[in-house]
Each structure stands twice: as structure tokens, then as C-alpha cells.
Short mmCIF file of C-alpha atoms and ligand atoms in Angstrom, two decimals:
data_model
loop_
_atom_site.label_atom_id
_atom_site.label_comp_id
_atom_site.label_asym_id
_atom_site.label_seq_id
_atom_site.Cartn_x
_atom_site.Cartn_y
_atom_site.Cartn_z
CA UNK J 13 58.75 85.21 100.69
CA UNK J 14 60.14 87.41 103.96
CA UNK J 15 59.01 90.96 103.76
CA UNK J 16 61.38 92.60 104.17
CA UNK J 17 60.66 96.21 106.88
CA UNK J 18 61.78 99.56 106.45
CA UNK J 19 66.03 99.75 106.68
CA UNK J 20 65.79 103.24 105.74
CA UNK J 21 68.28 104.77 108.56
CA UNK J 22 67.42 102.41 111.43
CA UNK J 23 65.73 99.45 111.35
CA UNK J 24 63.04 98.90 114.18
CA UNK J 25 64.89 97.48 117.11
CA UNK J 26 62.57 94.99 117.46
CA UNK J 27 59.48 93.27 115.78
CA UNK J 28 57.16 90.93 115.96
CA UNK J 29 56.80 87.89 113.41
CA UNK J 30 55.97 84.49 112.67
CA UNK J 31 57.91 81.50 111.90
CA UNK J 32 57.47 80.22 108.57
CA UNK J 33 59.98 77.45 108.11
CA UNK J 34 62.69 76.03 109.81
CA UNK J 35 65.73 74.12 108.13
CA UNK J 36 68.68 71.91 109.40
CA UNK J 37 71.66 73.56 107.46
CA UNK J 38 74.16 71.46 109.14
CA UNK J 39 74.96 69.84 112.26
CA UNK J 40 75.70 73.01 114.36
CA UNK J 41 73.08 75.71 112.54
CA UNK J 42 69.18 75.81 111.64
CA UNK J 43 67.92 78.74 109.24
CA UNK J 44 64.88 80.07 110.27
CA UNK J 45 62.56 81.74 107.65
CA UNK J 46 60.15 84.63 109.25
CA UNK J 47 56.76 86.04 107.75
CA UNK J 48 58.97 89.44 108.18
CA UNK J 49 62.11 90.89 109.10
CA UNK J 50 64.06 93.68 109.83
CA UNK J 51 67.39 92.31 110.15
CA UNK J 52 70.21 93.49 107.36
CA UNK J 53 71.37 89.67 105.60
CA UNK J 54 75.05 89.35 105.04
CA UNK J 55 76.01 91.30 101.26
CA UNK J 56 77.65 93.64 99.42
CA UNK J 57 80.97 91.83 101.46
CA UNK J 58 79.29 93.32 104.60
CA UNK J 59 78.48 90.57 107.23
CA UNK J 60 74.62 90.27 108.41
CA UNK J 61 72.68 91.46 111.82
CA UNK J 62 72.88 89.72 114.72
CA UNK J 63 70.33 89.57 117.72
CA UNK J 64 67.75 87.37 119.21
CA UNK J 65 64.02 85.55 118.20
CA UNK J 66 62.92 85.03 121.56
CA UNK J 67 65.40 84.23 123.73
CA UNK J 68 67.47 82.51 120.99
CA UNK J 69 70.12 84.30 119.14
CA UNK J 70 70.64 84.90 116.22
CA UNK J 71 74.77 84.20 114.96
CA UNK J 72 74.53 85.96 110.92
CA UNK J 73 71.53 86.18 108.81
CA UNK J 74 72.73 85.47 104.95
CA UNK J 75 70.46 84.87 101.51
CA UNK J 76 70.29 81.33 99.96
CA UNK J 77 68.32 80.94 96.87
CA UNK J 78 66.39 84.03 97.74
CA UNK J 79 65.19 83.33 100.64
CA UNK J 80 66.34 85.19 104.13
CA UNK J 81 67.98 82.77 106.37
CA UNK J 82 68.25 83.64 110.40
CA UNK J 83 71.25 81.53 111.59
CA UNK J 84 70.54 79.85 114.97
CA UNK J 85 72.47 76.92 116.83
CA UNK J 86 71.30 73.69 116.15
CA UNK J 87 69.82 72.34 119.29
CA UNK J 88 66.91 70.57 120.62
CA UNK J 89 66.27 73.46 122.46
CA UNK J 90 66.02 75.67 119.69
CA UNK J 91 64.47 73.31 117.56
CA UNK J 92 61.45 73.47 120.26
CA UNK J 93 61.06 77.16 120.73
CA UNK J 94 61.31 77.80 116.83
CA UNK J 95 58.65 75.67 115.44
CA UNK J 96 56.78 76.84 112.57
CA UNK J 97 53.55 79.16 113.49
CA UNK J 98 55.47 80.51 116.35
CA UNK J 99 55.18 83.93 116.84
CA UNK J 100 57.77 85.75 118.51
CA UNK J 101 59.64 89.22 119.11
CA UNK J 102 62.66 89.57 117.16
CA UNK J 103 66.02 92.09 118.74
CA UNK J 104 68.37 93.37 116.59
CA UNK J 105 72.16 93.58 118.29
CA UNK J 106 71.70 97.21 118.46
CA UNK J 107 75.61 97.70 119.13
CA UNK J 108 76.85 95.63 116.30
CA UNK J 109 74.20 97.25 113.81
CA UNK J 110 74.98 100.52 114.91
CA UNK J 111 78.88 99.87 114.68
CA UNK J 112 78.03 98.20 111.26
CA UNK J 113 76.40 101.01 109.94
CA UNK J 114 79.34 103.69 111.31
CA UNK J 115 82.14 101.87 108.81
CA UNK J 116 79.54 101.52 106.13
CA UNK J 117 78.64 105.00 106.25
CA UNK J 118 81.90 106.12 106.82
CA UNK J 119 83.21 104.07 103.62
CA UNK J 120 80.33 105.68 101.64
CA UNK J 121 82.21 108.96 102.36
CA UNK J 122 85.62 107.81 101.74
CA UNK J 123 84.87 106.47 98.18
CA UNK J 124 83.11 109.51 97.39
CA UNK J 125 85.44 111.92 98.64
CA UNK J 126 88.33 109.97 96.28
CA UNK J 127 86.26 109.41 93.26
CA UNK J 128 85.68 113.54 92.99
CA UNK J 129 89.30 114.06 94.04
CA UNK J 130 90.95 111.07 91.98
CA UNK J 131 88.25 109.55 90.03
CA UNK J 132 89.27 106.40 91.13
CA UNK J 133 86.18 103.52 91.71
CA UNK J 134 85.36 101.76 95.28
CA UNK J 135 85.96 98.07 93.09
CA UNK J 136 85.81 96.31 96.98
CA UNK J 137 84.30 96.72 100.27
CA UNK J 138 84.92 94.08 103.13
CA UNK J 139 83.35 94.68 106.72
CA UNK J 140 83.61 91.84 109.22
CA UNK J 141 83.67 91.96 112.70
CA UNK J 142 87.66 91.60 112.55
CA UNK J 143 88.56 94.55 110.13
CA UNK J 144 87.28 96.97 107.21
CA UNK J 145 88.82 97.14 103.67
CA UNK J 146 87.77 98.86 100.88
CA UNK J 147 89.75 98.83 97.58
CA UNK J 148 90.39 101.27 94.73
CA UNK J 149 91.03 101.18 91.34
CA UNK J 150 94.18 104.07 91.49
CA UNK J 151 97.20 104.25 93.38
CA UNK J 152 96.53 106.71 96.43
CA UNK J 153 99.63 107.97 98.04
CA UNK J 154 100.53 108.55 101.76
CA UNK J 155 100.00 112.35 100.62
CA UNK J 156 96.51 111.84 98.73
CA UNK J 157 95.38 109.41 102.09
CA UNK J 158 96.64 112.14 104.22
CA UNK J 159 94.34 114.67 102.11
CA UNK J 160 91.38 112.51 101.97
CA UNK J 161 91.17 111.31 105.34
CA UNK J 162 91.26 115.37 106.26
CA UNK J 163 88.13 115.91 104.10
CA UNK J 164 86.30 113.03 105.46
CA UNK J 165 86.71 113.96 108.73
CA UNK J 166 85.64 117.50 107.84
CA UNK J 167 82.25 115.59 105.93
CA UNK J 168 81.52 113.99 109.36
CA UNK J 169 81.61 117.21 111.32
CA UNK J 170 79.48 118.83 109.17
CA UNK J 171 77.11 116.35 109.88
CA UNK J 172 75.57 116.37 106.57
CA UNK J 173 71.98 114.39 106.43
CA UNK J 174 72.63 110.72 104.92
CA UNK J 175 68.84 110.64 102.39
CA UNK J 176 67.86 107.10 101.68
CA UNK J 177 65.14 107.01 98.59
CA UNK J 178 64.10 105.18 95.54
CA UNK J 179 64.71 107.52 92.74
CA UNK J 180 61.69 107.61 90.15
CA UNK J 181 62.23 107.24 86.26
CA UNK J 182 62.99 110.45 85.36
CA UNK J 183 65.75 110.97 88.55
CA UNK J 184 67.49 107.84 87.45
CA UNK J 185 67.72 109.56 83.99
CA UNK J 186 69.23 112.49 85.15
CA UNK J 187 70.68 111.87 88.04
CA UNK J 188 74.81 110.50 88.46
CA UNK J 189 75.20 108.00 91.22
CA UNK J 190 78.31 105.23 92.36
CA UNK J 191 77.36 101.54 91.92
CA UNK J 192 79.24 98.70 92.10
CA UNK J 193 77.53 96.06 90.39
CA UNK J 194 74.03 95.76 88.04
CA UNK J 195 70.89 96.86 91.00
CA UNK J 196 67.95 94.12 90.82
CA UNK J 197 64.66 94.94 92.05
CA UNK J 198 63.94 98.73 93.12
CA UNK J 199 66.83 101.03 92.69
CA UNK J 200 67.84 102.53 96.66
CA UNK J 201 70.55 105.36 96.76
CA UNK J 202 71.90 106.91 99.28
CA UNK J 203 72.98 110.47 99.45
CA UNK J 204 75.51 112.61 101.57
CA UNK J 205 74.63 115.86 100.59
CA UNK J 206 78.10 116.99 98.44
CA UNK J 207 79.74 114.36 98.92
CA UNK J 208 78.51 111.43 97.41
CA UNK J 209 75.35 109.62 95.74
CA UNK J 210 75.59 105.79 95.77
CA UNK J 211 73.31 102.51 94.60
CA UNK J 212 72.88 100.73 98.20
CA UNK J 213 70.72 98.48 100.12
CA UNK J 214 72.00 98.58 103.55
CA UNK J 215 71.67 100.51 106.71
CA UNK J 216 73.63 103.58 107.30
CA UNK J 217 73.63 106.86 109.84
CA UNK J 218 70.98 109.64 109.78
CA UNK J 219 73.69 111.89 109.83
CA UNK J 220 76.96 111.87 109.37
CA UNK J 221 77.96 112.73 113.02
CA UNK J 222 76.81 109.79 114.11
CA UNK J 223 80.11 108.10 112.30
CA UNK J 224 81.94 110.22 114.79
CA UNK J 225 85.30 110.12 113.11
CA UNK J 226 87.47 108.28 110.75
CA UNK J 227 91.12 106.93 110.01
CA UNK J 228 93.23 104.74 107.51
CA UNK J 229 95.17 102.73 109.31
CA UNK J 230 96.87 100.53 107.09
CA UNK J 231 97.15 100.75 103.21
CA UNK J 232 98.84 98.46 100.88
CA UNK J 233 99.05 98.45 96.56
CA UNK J 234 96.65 96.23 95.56
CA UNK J 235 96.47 94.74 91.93
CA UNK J 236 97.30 97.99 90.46
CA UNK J 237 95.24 100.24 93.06
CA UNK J 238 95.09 100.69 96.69
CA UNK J 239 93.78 98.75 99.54
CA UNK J 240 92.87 100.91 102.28
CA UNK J 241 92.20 99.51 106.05
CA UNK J 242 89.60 101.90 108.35
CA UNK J 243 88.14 102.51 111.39
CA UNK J 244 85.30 104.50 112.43
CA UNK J 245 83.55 105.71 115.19
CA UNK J 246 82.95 103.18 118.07
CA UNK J 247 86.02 100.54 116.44
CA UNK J 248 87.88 103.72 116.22
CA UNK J 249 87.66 104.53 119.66
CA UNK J 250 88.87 101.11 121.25
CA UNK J 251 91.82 100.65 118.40
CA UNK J 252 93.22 104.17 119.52
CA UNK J 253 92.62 103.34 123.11
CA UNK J 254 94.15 99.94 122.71
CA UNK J 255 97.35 101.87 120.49
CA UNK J 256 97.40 104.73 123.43
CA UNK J 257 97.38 102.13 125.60
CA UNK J 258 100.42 100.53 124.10
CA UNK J 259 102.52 103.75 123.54
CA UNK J 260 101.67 105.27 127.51
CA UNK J 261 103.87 101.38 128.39
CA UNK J 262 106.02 102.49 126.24
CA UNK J 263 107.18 105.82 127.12
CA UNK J 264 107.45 104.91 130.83
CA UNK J 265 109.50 102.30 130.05
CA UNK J 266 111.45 104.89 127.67
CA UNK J 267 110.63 107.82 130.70
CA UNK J 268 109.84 109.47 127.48
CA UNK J 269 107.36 111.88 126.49
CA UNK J 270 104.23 110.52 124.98
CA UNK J 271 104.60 112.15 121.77
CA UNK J 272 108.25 111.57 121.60
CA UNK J 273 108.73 107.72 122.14
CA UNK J 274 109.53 107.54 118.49
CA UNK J 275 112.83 109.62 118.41
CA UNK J 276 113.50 107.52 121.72
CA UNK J 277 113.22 104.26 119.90
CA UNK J 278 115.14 105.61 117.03
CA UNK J 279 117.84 106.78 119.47
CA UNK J 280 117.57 103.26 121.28
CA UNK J 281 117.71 101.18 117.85
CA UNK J 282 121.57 103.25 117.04
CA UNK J 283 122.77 102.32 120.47
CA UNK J 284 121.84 99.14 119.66
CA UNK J 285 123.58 98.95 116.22
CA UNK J 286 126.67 100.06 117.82
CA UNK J 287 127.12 97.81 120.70
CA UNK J 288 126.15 94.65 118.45
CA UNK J 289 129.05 96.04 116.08
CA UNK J 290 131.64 96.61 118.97
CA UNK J 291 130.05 92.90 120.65
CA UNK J 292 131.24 91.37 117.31
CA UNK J 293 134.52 93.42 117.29
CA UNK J 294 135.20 91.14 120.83
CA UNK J 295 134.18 88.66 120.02
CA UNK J 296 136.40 88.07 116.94
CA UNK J 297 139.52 89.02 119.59
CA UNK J 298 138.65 86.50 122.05
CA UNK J 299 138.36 83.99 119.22
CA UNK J 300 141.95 85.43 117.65
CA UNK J 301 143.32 84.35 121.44
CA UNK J 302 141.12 81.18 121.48
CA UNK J 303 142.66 79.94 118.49
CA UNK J 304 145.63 81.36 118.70
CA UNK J 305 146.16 79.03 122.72
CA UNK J 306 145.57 76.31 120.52
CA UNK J 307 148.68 74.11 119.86
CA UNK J 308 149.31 73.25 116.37
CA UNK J 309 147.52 69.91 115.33
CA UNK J 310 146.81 67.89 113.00
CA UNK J 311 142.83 68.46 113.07
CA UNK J 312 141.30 71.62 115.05
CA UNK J 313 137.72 70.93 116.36
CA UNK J 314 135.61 73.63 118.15
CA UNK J 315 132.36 73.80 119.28
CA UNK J 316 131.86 77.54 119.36
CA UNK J 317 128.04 79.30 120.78
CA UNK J 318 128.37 81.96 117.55
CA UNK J 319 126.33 82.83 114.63
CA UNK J 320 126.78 81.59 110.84
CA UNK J 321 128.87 84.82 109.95
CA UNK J 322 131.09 84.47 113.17
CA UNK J 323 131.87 80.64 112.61
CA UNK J 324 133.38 81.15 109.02
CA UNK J 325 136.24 84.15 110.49
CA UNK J 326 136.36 81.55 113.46
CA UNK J 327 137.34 78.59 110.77
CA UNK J 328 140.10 81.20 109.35
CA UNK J 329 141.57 81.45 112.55
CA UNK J 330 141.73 78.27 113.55
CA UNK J 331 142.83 76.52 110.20
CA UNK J 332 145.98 78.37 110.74
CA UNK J 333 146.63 76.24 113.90
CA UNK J 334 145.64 72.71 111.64
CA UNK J 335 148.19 70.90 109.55
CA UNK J 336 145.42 69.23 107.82
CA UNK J 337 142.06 70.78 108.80
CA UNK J 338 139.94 72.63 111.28
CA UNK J 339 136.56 71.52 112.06
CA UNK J 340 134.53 74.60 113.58
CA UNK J 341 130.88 74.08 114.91
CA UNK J 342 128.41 76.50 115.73
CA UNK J 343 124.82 77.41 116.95
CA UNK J 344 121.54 74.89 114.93
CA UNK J 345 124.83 72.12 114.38
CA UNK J 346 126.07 74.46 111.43
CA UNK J 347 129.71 73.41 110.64
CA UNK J 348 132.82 74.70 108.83
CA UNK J 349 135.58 72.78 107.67
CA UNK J 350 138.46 75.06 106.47
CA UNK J 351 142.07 74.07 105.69
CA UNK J 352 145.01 76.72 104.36
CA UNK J 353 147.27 73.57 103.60
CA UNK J 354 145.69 71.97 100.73
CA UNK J 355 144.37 68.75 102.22
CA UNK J 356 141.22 67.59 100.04
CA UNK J 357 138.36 67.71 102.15
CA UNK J 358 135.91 66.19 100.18
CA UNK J 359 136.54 62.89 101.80
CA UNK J 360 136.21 64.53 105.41
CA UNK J 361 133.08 65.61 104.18
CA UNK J 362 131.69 62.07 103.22
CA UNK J 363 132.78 60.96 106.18
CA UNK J 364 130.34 63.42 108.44
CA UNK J 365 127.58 62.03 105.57
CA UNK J 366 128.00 58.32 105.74
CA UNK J 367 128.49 58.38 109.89
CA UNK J 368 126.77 61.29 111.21
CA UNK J 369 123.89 62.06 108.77
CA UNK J 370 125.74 65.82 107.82
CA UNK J 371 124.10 67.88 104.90
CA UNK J 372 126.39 70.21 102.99
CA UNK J 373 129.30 71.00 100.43
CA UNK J 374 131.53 73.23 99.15
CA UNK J 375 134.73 73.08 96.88
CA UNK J 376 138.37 73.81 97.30
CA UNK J 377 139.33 74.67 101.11
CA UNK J 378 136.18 75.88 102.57
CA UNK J 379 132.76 73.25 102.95
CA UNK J 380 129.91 74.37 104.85
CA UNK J 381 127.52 71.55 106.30
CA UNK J 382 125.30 71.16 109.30
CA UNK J 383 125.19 68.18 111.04
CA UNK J 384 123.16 66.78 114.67
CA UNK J 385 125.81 64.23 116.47
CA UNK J 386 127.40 64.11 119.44
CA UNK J 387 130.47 66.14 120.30
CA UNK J 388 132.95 62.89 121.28
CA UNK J 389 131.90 61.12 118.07
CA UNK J 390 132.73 64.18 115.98
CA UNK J 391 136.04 64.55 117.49
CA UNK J 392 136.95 60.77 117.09
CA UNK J 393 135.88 60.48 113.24
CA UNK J 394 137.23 63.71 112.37
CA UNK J 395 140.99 62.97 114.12
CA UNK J 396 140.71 59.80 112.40
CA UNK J 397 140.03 61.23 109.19
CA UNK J 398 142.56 63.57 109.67
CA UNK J 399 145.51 61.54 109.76
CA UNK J 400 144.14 58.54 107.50
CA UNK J 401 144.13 61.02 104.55
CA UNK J 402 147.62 62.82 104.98
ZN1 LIG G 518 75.66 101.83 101.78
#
């Protein structure tokens, strides 16, 4: 069995130990088993330390059966300088633990902070490298987030002392605490002094400073509660860099203020809508005059570079220059056939099925299709078809 050192605040940064067993758990990764360790296995949907034995490092360190498992790659190299009996010195990543234990400690805040405001339960927390979730049992509003995130913030800047301790029998009478599931083995809460009292067995800040600051950046409704997203502290920092980043681009582009590229893109986004509306209000003219050059046939085919909505006012147009029927083609192969004469097109339309592989239907003087074949072909088979069925 690993003992298991001190987590309470920060772990030792490094320590010495003893390799007790080594196992192949697959092809690519060996779990190593120390005498001791001080590195925080993956739990509590939190992922585990990283950090070196030796000069090997160390990917995740998770629990299997019990037992802590370091995570190395699976190498002959490894496999050498991690033979059982070897002692060694042992480096936690301090930047990922330290980042770690910022969201962590921040989300300890955050749940506390809407459980005395709301009453509403921290039912999921989920801290990867890639993002930070944490789930509650109530809907929160953008106006209750707003609110919260205010007094969090305000919790950090106090910098309140984060006390780590094993409660005897007569505190965990008396005393009210957050947990999210049944605690085995010695009961370890962690208080924030006002704010919140919580079972927990992983590392967090000495004080809440250290978390530097805090934000929601995303929530969503979430099987009858609320999913909120976070950031704190260091992960804070690069997001709003990367975000400031992104927003300086845009208001040069815009030669907007910073704090006004919004109301430019709003502004931008109306011009838009109305040149696309007076784009389509030309559009339809040129194809009035398009059609209107045509000489009256028989059939009308056209091969027209326009959208799905454009091609059906196209087809009205030009089925008043066909004594049987017009034949309009657009962009992706999609195809109207349109007559204001009568002629049954359902046989036109078997026609483009049986010879050129065309999907689609429709009833009385208007089929819709789409169909992949080349443009002389159409023309031939649809003439053809036009003057066989009159
Ligand atoms: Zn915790």
C-alpha cells in the first residue's frame, strides 16, 4: 500500500521513494507503484498530477483496485530505469498542480457562494486540462451568474485562509459541511472562512488570492439545472489574453474602438441585411429580362448560378416563355420543372430518373428534383420529352 504524504495546501514538490512494482498496462503505458507519494491521482472528475520519477515523466496518475498507479510510457528505456527497489526523486508539474488547484479552489467558492444564495447542490465537477464544468441542481440565470460571479470575486480578494483538517467526532456532529458523495476512510474538509465548508480530498490554495480571479464563461440548462463553464487564475489569464487578442484584430479591422466593436458589428450585420435584400431585388430583374429575351419554345432550359429560393421565381418566369415546360437548374444540380400550360410532367420527371439518375417529385405544375448530368444531355432528353408528350 502507497502512503500517501501530506496534500494539505501544497504537496512537497518533490520526494524521494522507492519503486515497489511495476506493471505493463498496455502497449504504450506502465503503472508504477511507489513505497510513497505525493502526487494527487485522477478523482472526484478532476484529472491526476503530472511530473517526473527520475528523469521519466509521469503522463496522469489514476487509482485501480486501490492501488496508486504513476502512468509512464512504455519503453525499454523506462522499463530499465524503473525497476523495482529503485529509489528515486519524484517532481510534481508544479505549473499544472498549481493551475489545478486555482479551478478547484475557485469551484469550491462558486458552489458555496450559490448553495447560501440559491440552495442549489454542486451535483458535477469536471476539470481537465481542456476546460472546467461544474453543474447545479437549479436553474441560475444570466442575472443570478452575474451576482454570483461578483461575490466570488469579492471572496478571492479578501483572501480568506482555505483550512484543510480532519474534523473529530464531536465536529462532524455539529458541524454542516457540502459533500458530494458517501466519504470512505478519514473525513477531510475544507473550509473558506464564510463561504463554504466542503468534504474533499484534493489540493487547493492557502488562500484564496492565490486563485487570483474568476469568470463563467459559458453556461447552458442542464437536465433541469445549470451547467456552468469557468476559468480561474492562470487559465483565466491566457483565455482573456487570447479573447483580447481576438477583439484588438477586430476593431482595427472595424477602426473601431475596443469597447465598441460590438455596436460596429451590429451596424455591419444591417448593412449586410440590406444589400443581400436589394442583391436579390436585381437579381430577380435581370432574370425578368433573361427570361423575358427568351423566344417562346416549346421546352425552356436554364442553367442558372442562384440559390434554391431564387430558382423557383426563376421557373415562374421562364414557364411563361414554354408551351410545354421550363426546365430551370441551379447551384448543388437542384432543378425545377414548372409549366403554366397544363402539360403533365410526371413523365418528364421519370425521364430525368430512368436516364440521368434525378431524385425528386412534386404534383400538379411544379416538381422539384436534383439531378448530376451533363448540361447537353439534359437539353437533348428534355426537348425530346417535350415534344413526344404534347
Ligand atoms: Zn476540494
Amino acid at each position: 500500500m502507497t502512503k500517501q504524504l501530506d496534500t494539505l495546501h501544497f504537496a512537497p514538490e518533490t520526494f524521494e521513494c522507492e519503486v515497489k512494482e511495476l506493471y505493463t498496462l498496455d502497449e504504450d503505458t506502465l503503472g508504477v507503484v511507489l513505497d510513497r507519494t505525493a502526487f494527487f491521482p485522477m478523482g472526484g472528475g478532476q484529472s491526476g498530477d503530472c511530473g517526473t520519477l527520475g528523469d521519466c515523466y509521469v503522463e496522469n496518475v489514476e487509482t485501480r483496485d486501490g492501488t496508486i498507479l504513476h502512468l509512464v510510457k512504455n519503453c525499454e528505456e523506462t522499463v530499465g530505469k524503473l525497476a523495482v527497489g529503485t529509489h528515486l526523486t519524484a517532481k510534481i508539474d508544479r505549473n499544472k498542480r498549481f493551475s489545478d488547484m486555482q479551478q478547484h479552489s475557485g469551484e469550491h467558492i462558486l458552489s458555496g457562494v450559490v448553495h447560501r444564495l440559491y440552495g442549489f447542490r454542486n451535483v458535477g465537477f469536471h476539470l481537465s486540462d481542456r476546460e472546467v464544468t461544474v453543474d447545479f441542481d437549479g436553474v441560475l440565470s444570466e442575472n443570478d451568474i452575474c451576482k454570483v460571479e461578483y461575490l466570488v470575486n469579492e471572496a478571492i480578494w479578501d483572501d480568506r485562509e482555505v483550512r484543510v483538517f480532519f474534523p473529530t467526532d464531536e465536529e462532524k456532529e455539529r458541524l454542516s459541511y457540502r459533500s458530494k458523495k458517501q466519504v470512505d476512510g478519514p473525513l477531510r474538509l475544507v473550509e473558506i472562512a464564510g463561504i463554504d465548508l466542503c468534504a474533499c480530498c484534493a489540493p487547493h490554495v492557502r488562500h484564496t488570492g492565490e486563485i487570483g480571479a474568476l469568470r463563467v464563461i459559458k453556461s447552458e440548462k442542464n437536465k433541469g439545472g445549470t451547467r456552468l463553464w469557468i476559468l480561474c487564475g492562470k487559465r483565466l489569464f491566457a483565455d482573456t489574453r487570447e479573447k483580447l487578442e481576438q477583439n484588438r484584430q477586430i476593431s482595427t479591422m472595424l477602426s473601431a474602438k475596443q469597447n465598441e466593436t460590438a455596436v460596429f458589428v451590429q451596424k455591419l450585420k444591417a448593412d449586410h441585411a440590406a444589400l443581400q435584400y436589394e442583391l436579390v431585388g436585381v437579381r430577380r430583374q435581370l432574370l425578368g429580362l433573361q427570361a423575358e429575351a427568351q423566344p417562346v419554345r416549346d421546352v425552356q432550359v436554364a442553367f442558372l448560378d442562384v440559390d434554391a429560393e431564387t430558382l423557383r421565381y426563376a421557373a415562374g418566369l421562364f414557364a411563361g416563355r414554354a408551351r410545354a415546360f421550363t426546365f430551370v437548374c441551379g447551384e448543388g444540380g437542384n432543378f425545377v420543372l414548372q409549366t403554366d400550360t397544363g402539360f403533365d410532367l410526371q413523365p418528364v420527371m421519370q425521364l430525368l430518373r430512368t436516364h440521368c439518375g434525378a431524385r425528386g417529385g412534386g404534383r400538379g405544375n411544379v416538381m422539384q428534383g436534383s439531378v448530376h448530368a451533363d448540361k447537353a444531355t439534359l437539353q437533348v432528353l428534355l426537348e425530346a420529352a417535350g415534344q413526344k408528350d404534347q
